[in-house]
Coordinates of C-alpha atoms in Angstrom, one line a residue:
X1315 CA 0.0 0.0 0.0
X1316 CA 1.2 3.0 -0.8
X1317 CA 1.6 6.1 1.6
X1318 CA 2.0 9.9 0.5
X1319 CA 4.6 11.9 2.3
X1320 CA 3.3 15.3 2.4
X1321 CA 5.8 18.2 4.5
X1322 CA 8.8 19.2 2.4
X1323 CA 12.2 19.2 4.3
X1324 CA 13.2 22.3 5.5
X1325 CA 16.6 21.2 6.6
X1326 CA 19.7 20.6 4.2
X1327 CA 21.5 24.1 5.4
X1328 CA 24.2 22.2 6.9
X1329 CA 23.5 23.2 10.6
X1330 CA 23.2 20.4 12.3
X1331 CA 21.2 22.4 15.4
X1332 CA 18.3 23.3 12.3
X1333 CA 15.2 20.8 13.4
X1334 CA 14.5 18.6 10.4
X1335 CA 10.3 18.3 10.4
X1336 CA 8.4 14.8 10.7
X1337 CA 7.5 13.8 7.7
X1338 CA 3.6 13.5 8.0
X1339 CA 2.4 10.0 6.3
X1340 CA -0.8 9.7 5.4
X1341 CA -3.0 6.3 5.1
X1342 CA -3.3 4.8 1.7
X1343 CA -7.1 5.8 2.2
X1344 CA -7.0 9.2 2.1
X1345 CA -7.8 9.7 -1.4
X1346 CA -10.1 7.1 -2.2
X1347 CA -13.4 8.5 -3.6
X1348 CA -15.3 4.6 -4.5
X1349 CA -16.5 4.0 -1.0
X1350 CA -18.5 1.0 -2.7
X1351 CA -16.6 0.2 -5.2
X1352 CA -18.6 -0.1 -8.5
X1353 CA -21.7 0.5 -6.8
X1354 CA -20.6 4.0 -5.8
X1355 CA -23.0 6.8 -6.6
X1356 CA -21.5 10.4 -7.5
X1357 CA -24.7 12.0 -8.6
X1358 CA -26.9 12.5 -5.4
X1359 CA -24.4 12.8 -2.7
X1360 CA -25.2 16.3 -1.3
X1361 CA -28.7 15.3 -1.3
X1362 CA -31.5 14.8 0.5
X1363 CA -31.8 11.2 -1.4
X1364 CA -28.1 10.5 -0.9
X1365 CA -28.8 7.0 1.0
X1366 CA -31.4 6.6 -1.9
X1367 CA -29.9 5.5 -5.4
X1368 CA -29.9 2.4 -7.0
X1369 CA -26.5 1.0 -7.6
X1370 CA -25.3 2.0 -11.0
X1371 CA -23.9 -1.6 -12.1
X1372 CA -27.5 -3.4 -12.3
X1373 CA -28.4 -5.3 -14.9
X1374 CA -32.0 -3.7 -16.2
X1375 CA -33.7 -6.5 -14.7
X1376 CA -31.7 -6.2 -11.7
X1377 CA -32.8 -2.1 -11.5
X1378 CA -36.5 -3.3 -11.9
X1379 CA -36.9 -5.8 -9.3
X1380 CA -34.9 -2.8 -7.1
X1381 CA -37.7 -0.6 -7.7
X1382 CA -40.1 -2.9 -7.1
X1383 CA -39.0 -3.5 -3.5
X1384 CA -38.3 0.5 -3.7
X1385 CA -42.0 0.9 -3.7
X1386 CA -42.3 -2.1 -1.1
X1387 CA -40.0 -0.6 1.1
X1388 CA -42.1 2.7 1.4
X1389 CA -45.3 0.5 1.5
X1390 CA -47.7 1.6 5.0
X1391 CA -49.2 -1.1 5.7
X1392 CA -53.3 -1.3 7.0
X1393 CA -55.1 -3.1 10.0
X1394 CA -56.5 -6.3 8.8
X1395 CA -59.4 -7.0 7.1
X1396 CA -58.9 -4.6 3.7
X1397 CA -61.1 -5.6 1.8
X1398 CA -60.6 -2.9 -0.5
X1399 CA -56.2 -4.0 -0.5
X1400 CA -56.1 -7.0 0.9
X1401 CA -52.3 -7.4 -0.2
X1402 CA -51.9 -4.3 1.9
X1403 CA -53.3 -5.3 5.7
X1404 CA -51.8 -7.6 8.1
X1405 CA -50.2 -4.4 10.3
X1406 CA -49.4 -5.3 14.1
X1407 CA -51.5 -5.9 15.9
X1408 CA -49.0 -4.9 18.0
X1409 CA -45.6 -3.1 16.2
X1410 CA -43.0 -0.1 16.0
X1411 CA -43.9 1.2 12.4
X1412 CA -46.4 0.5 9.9
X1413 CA -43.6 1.0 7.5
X1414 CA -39.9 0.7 6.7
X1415 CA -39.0 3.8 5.8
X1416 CA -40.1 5.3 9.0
X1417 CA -37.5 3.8 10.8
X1418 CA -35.0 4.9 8.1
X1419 CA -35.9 7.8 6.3
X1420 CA -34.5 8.4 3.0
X1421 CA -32.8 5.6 3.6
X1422 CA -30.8 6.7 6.3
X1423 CA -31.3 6.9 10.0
X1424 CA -34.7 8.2 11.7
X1425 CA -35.5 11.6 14.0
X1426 CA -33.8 11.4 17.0
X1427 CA -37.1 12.2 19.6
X1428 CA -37.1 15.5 21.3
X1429 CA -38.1 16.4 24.8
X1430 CA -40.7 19.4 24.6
X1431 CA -39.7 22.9 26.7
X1432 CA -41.0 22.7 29.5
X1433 CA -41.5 18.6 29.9
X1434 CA -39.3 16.0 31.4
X1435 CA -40.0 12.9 28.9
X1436 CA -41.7 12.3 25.7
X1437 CA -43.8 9.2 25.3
X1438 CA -43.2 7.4 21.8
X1439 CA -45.6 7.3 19.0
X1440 CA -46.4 7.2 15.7
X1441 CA -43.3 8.9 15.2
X1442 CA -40.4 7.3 16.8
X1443 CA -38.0 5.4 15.0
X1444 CA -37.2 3.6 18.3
X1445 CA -37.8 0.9 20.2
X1446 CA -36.3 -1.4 23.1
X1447 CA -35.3 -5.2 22.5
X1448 CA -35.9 -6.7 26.0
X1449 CA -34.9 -10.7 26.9
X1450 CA -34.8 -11.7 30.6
X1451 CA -31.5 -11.9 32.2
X1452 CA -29.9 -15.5 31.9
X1453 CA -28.5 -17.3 35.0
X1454 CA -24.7 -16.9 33.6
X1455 CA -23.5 -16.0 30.4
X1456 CA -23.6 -18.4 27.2
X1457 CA -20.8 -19.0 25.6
X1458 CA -21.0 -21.7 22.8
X1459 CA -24.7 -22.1 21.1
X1460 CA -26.4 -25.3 20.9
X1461 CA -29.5 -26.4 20.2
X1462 CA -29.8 -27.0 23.9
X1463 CA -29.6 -23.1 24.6
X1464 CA -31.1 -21.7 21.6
X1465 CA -27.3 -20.7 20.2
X1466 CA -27.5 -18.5 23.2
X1467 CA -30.3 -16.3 21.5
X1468 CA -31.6 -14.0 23.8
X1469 CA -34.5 -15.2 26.2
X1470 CA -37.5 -13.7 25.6
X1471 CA -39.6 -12.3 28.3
X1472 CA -43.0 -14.5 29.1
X1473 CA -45.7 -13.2 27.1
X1474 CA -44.0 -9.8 25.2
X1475 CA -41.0 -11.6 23.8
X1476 CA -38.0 -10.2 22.6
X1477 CA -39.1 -6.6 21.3
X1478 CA -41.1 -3.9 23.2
X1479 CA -44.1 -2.8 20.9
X1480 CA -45.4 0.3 21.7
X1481 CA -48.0 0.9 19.1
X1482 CA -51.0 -1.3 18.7
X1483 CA -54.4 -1.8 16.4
X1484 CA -57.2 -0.5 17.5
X1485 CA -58.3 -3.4 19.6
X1486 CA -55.2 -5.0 20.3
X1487 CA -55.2 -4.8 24.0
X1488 CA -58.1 -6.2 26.2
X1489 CA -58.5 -2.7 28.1
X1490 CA -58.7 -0.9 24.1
X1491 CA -61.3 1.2 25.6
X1492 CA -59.0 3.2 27.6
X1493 CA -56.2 2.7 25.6
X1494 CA -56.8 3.1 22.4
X1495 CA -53.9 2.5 19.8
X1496 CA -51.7 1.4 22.8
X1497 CA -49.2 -2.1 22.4
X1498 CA -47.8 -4.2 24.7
X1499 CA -46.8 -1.0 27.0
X1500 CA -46.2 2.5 27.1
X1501 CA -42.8 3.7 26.7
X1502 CA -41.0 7.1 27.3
X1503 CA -38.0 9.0 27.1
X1504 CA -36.1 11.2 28.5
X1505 CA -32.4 12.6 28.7
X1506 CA -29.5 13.0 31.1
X1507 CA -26.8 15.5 30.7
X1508 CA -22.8 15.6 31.0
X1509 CA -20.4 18.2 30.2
X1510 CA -17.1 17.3 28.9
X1511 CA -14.1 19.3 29.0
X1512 CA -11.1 19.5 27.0
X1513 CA -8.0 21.1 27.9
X1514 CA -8.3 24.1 26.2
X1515 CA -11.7 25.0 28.4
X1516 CA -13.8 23.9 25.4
X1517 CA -16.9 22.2 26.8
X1518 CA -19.5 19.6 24.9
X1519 CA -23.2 18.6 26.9
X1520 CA -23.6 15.1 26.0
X1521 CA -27.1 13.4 26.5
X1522 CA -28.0 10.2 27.0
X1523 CA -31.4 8.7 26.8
X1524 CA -33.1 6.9 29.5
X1525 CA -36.4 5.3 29.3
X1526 CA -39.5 4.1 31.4
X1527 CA -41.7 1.7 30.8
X1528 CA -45.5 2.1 32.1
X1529 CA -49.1 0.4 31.5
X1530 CA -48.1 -3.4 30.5
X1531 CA -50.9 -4.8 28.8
X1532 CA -51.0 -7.8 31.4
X1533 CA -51.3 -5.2 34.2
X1534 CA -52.9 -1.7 33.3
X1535 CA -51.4 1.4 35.0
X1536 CA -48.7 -0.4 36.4
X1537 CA -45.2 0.8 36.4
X1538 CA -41.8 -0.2 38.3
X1539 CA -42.2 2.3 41.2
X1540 CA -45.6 0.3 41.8
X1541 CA -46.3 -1.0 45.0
X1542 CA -46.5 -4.5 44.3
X1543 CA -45.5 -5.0 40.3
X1544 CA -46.8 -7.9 39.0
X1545 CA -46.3 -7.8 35.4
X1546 CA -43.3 -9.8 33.6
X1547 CA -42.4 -6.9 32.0
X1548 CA -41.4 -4.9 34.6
X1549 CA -39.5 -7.2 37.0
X1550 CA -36.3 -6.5 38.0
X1551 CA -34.3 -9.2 35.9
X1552 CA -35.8 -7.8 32.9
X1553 CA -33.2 -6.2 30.6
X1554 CA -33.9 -3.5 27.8
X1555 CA -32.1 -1.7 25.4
X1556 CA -32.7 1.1 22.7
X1557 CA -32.2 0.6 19.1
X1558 CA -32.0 3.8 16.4
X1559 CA -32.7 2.8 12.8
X1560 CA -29.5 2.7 10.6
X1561 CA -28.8 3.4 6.7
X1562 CA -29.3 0.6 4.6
X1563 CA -27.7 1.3 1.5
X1564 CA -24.3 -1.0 0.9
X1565 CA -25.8 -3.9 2.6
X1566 CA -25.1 -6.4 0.0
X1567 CA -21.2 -5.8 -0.3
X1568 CA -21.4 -6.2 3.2
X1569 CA -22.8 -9.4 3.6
X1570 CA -20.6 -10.2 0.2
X1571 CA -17.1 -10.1 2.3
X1572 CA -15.2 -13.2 2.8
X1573 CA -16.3 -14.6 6.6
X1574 CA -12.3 -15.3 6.5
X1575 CA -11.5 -11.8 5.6
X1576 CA -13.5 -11.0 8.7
X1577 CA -12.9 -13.7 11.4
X1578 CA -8.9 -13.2 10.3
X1579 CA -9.0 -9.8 12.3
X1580 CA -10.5 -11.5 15.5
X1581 CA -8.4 -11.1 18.8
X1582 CA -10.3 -12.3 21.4
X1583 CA -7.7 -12.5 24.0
X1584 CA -5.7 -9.2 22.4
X1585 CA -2.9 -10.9 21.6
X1586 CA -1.4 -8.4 20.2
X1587 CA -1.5 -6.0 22.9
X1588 CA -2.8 -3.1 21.4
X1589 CA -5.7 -3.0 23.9
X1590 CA -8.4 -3.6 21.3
X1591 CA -9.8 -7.4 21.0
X1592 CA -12.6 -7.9 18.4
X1593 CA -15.0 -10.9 18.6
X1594 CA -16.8 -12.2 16.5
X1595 CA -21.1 -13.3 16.9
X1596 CA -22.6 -16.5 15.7
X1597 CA -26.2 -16.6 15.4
X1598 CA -29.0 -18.4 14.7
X1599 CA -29.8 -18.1 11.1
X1600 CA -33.6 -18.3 10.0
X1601 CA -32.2 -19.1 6.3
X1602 CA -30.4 -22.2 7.0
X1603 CA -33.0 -23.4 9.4
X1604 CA -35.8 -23.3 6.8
X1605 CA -33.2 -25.1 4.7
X1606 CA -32.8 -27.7 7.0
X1607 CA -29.7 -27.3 8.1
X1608 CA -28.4 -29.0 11.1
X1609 CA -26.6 -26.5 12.6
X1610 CA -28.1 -23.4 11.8
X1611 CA -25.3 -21.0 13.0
X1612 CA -23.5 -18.5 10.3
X1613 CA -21.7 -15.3 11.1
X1614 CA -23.7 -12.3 12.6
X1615 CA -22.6 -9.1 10.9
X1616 CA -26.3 -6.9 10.7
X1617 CA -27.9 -5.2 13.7
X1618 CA -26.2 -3.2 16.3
X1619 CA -24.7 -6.1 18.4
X1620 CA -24.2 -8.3 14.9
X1621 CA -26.8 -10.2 15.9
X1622 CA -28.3 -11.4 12.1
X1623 CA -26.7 -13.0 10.0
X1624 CA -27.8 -11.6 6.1
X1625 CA -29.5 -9.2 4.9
X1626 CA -32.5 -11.2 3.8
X1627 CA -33.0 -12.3 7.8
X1628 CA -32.2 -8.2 8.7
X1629 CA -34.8 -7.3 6.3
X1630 CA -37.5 -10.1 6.7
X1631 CA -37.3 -10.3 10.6
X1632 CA -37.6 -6.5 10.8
X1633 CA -41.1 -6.6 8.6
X1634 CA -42.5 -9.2 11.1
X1635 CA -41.2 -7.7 14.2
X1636 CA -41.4 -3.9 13.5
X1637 CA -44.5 -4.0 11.6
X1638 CA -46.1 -7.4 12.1
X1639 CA -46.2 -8.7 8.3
X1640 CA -45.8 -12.5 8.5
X1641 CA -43.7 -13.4 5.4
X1642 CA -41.9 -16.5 3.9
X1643 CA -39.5 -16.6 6.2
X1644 CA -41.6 -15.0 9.4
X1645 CA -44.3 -16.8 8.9
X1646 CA -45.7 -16.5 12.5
X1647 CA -46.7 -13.0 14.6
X1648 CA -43.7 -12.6 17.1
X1649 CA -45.9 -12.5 19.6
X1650 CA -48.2 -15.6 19.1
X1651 CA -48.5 -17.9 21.9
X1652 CA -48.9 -14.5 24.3
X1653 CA -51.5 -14.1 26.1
X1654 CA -52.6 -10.1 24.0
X1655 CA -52.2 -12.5 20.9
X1656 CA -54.5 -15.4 21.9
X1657 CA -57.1 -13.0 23.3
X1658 CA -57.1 -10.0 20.7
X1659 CA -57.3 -13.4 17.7
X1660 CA -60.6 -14.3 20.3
X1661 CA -62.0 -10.8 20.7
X1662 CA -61.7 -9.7 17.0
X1663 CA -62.6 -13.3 15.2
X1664 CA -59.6 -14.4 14.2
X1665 CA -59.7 -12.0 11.1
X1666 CA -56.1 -11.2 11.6
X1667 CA -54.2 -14.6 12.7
X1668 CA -50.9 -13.8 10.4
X1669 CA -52.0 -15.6 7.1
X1670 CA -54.2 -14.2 4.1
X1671 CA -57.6 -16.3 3.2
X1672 CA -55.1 -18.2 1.2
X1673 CA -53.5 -19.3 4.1
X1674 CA -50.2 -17.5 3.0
X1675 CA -48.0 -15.4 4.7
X1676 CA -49.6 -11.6 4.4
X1677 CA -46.5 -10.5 2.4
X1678 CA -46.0 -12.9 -0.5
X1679 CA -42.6 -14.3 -1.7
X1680 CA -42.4 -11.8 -4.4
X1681 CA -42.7 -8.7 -2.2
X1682 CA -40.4 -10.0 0.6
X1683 CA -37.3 -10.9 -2.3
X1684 CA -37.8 -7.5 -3.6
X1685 CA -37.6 -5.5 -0.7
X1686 CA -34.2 -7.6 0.2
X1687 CA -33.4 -7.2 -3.1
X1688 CA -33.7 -3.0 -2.6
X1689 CA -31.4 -3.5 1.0
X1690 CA -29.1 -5.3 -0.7
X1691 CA -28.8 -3.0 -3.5
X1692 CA -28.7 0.6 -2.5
X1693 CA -25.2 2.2 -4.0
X1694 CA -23.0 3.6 -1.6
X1695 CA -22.4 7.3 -2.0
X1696 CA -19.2 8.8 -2.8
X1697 CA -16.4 10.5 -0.6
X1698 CA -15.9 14.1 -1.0
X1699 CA -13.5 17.3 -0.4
X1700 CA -11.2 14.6 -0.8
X1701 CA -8.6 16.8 -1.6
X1702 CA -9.4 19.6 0.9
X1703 CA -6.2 20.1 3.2
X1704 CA -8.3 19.6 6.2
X1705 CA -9.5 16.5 5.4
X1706 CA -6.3 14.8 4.3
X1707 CA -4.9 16.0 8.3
X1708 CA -8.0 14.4 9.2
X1709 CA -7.5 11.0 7.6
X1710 CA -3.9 11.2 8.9
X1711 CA -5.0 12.0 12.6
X1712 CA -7.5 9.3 12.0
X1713 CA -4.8 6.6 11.8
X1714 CA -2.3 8.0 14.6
X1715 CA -5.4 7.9 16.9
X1716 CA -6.1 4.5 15.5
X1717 CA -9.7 4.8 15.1
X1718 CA -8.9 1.9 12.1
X1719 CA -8.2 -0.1 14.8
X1720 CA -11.5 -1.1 14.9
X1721 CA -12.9 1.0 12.1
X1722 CA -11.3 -1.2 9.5
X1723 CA -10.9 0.5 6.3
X1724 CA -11.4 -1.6 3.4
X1725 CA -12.0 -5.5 2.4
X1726 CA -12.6 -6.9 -0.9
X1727 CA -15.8 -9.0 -1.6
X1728 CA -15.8 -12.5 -2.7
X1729 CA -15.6 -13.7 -6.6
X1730 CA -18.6 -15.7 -6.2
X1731 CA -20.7 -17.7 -4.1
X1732 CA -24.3 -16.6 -2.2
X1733 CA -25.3 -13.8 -0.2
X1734 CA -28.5 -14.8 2.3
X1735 CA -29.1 -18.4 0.5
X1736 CA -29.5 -16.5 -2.8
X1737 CA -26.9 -16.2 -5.8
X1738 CA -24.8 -13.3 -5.8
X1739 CA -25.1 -10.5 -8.5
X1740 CA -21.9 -9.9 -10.6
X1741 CA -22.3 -6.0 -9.7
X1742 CA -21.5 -6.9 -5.6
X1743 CA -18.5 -9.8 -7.1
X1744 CA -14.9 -8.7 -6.5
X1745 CA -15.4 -5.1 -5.2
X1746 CA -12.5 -3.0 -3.4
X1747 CA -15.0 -2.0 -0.7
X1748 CA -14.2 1.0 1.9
X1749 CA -16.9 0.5 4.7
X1750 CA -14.6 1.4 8.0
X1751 CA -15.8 -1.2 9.7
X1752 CA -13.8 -4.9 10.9
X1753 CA -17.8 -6.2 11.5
X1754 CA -16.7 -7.5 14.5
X1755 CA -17.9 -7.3 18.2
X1756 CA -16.2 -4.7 20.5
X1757 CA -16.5 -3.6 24.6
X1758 CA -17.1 -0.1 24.5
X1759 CA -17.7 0.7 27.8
X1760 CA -20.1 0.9 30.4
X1761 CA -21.4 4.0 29.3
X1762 CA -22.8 2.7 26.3
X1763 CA -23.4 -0.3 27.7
X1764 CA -26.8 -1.5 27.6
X1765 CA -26.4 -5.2 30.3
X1766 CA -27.7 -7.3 27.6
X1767 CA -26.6 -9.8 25.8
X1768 CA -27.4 -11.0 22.6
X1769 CA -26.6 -14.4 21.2
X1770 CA -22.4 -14.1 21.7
X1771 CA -22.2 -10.4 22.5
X1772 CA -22.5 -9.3 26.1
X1773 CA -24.0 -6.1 27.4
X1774 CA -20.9 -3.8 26.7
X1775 CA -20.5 -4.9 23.2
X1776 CA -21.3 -3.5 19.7
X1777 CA -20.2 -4.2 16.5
X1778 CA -17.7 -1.7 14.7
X1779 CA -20.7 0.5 12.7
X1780 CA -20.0 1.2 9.2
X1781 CA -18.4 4.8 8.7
X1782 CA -19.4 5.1 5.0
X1783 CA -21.4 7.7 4.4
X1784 CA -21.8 9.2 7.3
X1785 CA -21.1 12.1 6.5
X1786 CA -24.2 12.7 5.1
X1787 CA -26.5 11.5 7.6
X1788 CA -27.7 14.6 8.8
X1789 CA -28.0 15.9 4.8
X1790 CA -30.3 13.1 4.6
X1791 CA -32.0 13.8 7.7
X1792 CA -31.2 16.9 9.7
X1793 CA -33.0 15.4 13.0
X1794 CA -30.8 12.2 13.0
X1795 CA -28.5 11.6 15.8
X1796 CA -25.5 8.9 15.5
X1797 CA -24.8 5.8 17.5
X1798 CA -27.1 2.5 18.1
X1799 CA -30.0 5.4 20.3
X1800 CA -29.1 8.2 18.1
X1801 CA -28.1 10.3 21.2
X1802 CA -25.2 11.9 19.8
X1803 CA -26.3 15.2 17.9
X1804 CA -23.0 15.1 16.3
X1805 CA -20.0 13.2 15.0
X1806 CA -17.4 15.1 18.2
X1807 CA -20.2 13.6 20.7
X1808 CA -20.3 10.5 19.0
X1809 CA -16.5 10.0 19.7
X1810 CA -16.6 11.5 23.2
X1811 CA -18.8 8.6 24.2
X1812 CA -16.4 6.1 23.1
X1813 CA -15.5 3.8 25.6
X1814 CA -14.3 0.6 26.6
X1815 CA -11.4 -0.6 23.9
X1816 CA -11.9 2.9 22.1
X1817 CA -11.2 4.5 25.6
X1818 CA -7.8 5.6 24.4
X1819 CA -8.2 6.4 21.2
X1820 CA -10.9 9.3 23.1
X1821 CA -8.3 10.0 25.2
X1822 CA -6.3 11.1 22.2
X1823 CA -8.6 12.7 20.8
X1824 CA -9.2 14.9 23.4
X1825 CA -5.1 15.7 24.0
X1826 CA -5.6 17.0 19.8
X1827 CA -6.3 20.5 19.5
X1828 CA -9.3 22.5 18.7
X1829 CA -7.8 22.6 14.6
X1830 CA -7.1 18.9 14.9
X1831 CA -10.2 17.7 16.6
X1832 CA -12.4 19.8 13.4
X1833 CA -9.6 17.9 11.3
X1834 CA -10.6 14.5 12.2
X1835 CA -14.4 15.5 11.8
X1836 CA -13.8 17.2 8.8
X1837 CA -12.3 13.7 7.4
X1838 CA -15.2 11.8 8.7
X1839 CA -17.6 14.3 7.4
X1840 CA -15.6 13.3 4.0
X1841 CA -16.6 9.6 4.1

């Protein structure tokens, strides 16, 4: 790889006392404009719709079956029975969203919620972009997965399961009378504050979101200050976590590196002492089980904590769970077999038990591969100011900090092979890819730290997020906030809240100045 030396020597007089500058080195990165290879986009990056293109290597019939699941992807689904659309009901009845795109807009990340003046908390609604995954706290921690222990999947909680759904149908609860349009609980947020200093006496507020969770379907009004809680969502060995919508374009290339590529930068123990480890998560894969295999385990590398294995399960699972639309590979509500379920299928007359009068799934094989095929197949945008002095410092500081410790900068895809059980397309084959990301599992402290684990990863773990166009996520979306609850307003708080094995990279970070701190944002704004 080649590096580019930039200061020119000022020495060469002869006198030996003259200081002879460093010369500055700067990663073979720096310059590199195709984030995605051939897929890269250069025509909508400073847009609104710069998550939102179609990669520009599709076949035709590859570009019409992406704006098919374009169109599926934006799709707001109905409360069962429409008569009038029947291939559009099937929503809840107990979800997030009644859509994708409201979780990521434009294809990027949603609106961060906002705490009116003058209130302490702002309940969620129709729209918030997040939600909490909740799973009971096991006895001690899994460590291999079996089929004994569910390959150490989460546990769900009796009768809500494994996501907190605060939206409902109309009669989806048994008290609907008095809370209308409620799900399985109500949830709120609200914010505490920090102030971080630097050296210089330059100060950032950092906020972190907290939540409470109130008026459990199994026992109205109820909340964890309660005199005697009785509901299984609020007991104390409960754990929950936010999750933030992220981008979905450059999915596919993704999922399209070599597992090799990406188990080869594993260090579990940190062998090599550089105080940064990197695991990797094996999950339970929905694809290979409806395939029959025996041992339904492949590589997580999707979802905050790497907890999915393709994008086809990402994709699929999230149209069941967020929006409850049973599918080929969903084909069950997530939360049948609880007791809302079993009495809102009684109370309403089973006109909305998860399958169409056909008895199918309520989104059809065709819809679900096209929607995949749109996640899969979103071009990445584009670097930019490449060139700009700033930046170049930036990408330098970048590396000395060793951010790309974990922030891996590129990997090439395979030459062939399958991508979620289904044939690759030649456009995602053999691409020089530049996500910033090793896809692997790291501790980043307690105060990101949620408590709870998730198939391998433990409650202090995330995977390394893709940088790749982030730059442009507030472009796309000027309310969206950055990391896995979207509490960082911007990308200076986003670092200040690295923890954990990034602890000292922060720490450098904060020694920089205030022109080299702007530096290193300036390069990330570049990606």
């Amino acid at each position: 790889m080649a590096s580019v030396l930039c200061l020119s020597a000022c020495g060469g007089s002869g006198d030996e006392n003259t200081p002879v500058p460093e010369e500055k080195v700067y990663p073979a990165y720096t310059d590199i404009t195709a984030s995605g290879g051939d897929t890269t986009t250069y025509d909508a990056s400073e847009s609104g719709h710069g998550f939102s293109t179609p990669a520009p290597n599709l076949t035709a019939a590859e570009l019409a079956l992406h704006l098919d699941g374009d169109l599926g992807f934006e799709t707001a689904f109905t409360t069962a029975p429409n008569d009038a659309h029947p291939e559009l009901d099937g929503l809840g009845p107990v979800f997030n969203n009644a859509d994708c795109n409201s979780c990521h807009q434009r294809d990027g990340r949603n609106s961060t919620p906002q705490v009116a003046a003058g209130e302490t908390r702002v309940k969620l609604g129709s729209e918030a972009g997040i939600f909490l995954r909740i799973s009971k706290a096991p006895d001690e921690p899994c460590l291999v997965g079996t089929a004994a222990n569910n390959y150490c999947a989460p546990i769900a909680v009796p009768n809500f399961g494994g996501q907190l759904f605060h939206r409902g149908v109309l009669k989806a609860r048994n008290d609907w009378e008095q809370n209308k349009f409620i799900g399985q609980a109500d949830v709120y947020l609200s914010y505490e504050t920090k102030v971080i200093s630097y050296s210089d006496g330059t100060t950032v507020t950092l906020k972190k979101p907290l939540f409470d969770v109130e008026n459990p379907y199994d026992a109205p009004g109820e909340t964890k200050s309660s005199a005697n809680v009785t509901s299984n969502l609020l007991q104390d060995d409960v754990l929950m976590g936010w999750r933030n919508g992220m981008p979905v374009f450059g999915l596919g290339l993704l999922e399209a590196i070599p597992e090799a590529d990406i188990v080869a930068n594993v260090d579990a123990d940190d062998a090599n002492n550089d105080g940064i480890s990197g695991r990797a998560n094996y999950v339970f894969d929905a694809v290979k089980a409806q395939a029959g295999d025996s041992n339904p385990v492949s590589l997580g590398r999707f979802g905050w904590k790497a907890n999915t294995p393709s994008v086809r399960v990402q994709s699929l699972g999230a149209l069941r769970g967020d929006i409850g639309i049973t599918n080929p590979l969903f084909p069950d509500e997530s939360i049948k077999g609880t007791a809302l379920h079993d009495d809102y299928l009684t109370r309403t007359g089973f006109v909305d038990t998860g399958a169409g009068i056909d008895g199918e799934p309520e989104a059809n094989a065709e819809f679900s591969d096209s929607v995949v095929f749109y996640a899969e197949t979103l071009a990445v945008p584009a670097r930019r100011r490449v060139a700009d002095a700033d930046v170049r410092e930036g990408a330098r500081l970048f590396e000395q900090l060793n951010c790309s410790g974990c922030h891996t900068p590129s990997f090439a895809t395979k030459a062939s092979g399958d991508i979620g059980g289904t044939e690759m397309i030649a456009g995602h084959k053999s691409q020089t890819i530049y996500p910033f990301s090793d896809m692997l599992l790291h501790d980043m402290g307690e105060e990101l730290a949620d408590g709870r684990p998730d198939f391998l990863a433990d409650g202090s773990e995330w995977r390394t997020r893709p940088l790749w166009g982030i730059g442009l996520t507030q472009t796309v979306n000027p309310q969206a906030g950055f990391l896995h609850d979207g509490r960082a307003a911007t990308l200076e708080e986003a670092i200040l809240w690295h923890g954990g094995e990034a602890q000292q990279s922060t720490d450098d970070f904060m020694a920089l100045n205030a022109v080299e701190r702007a530096q290193v944002v300036d390069f990330l704004m570049s990606l």
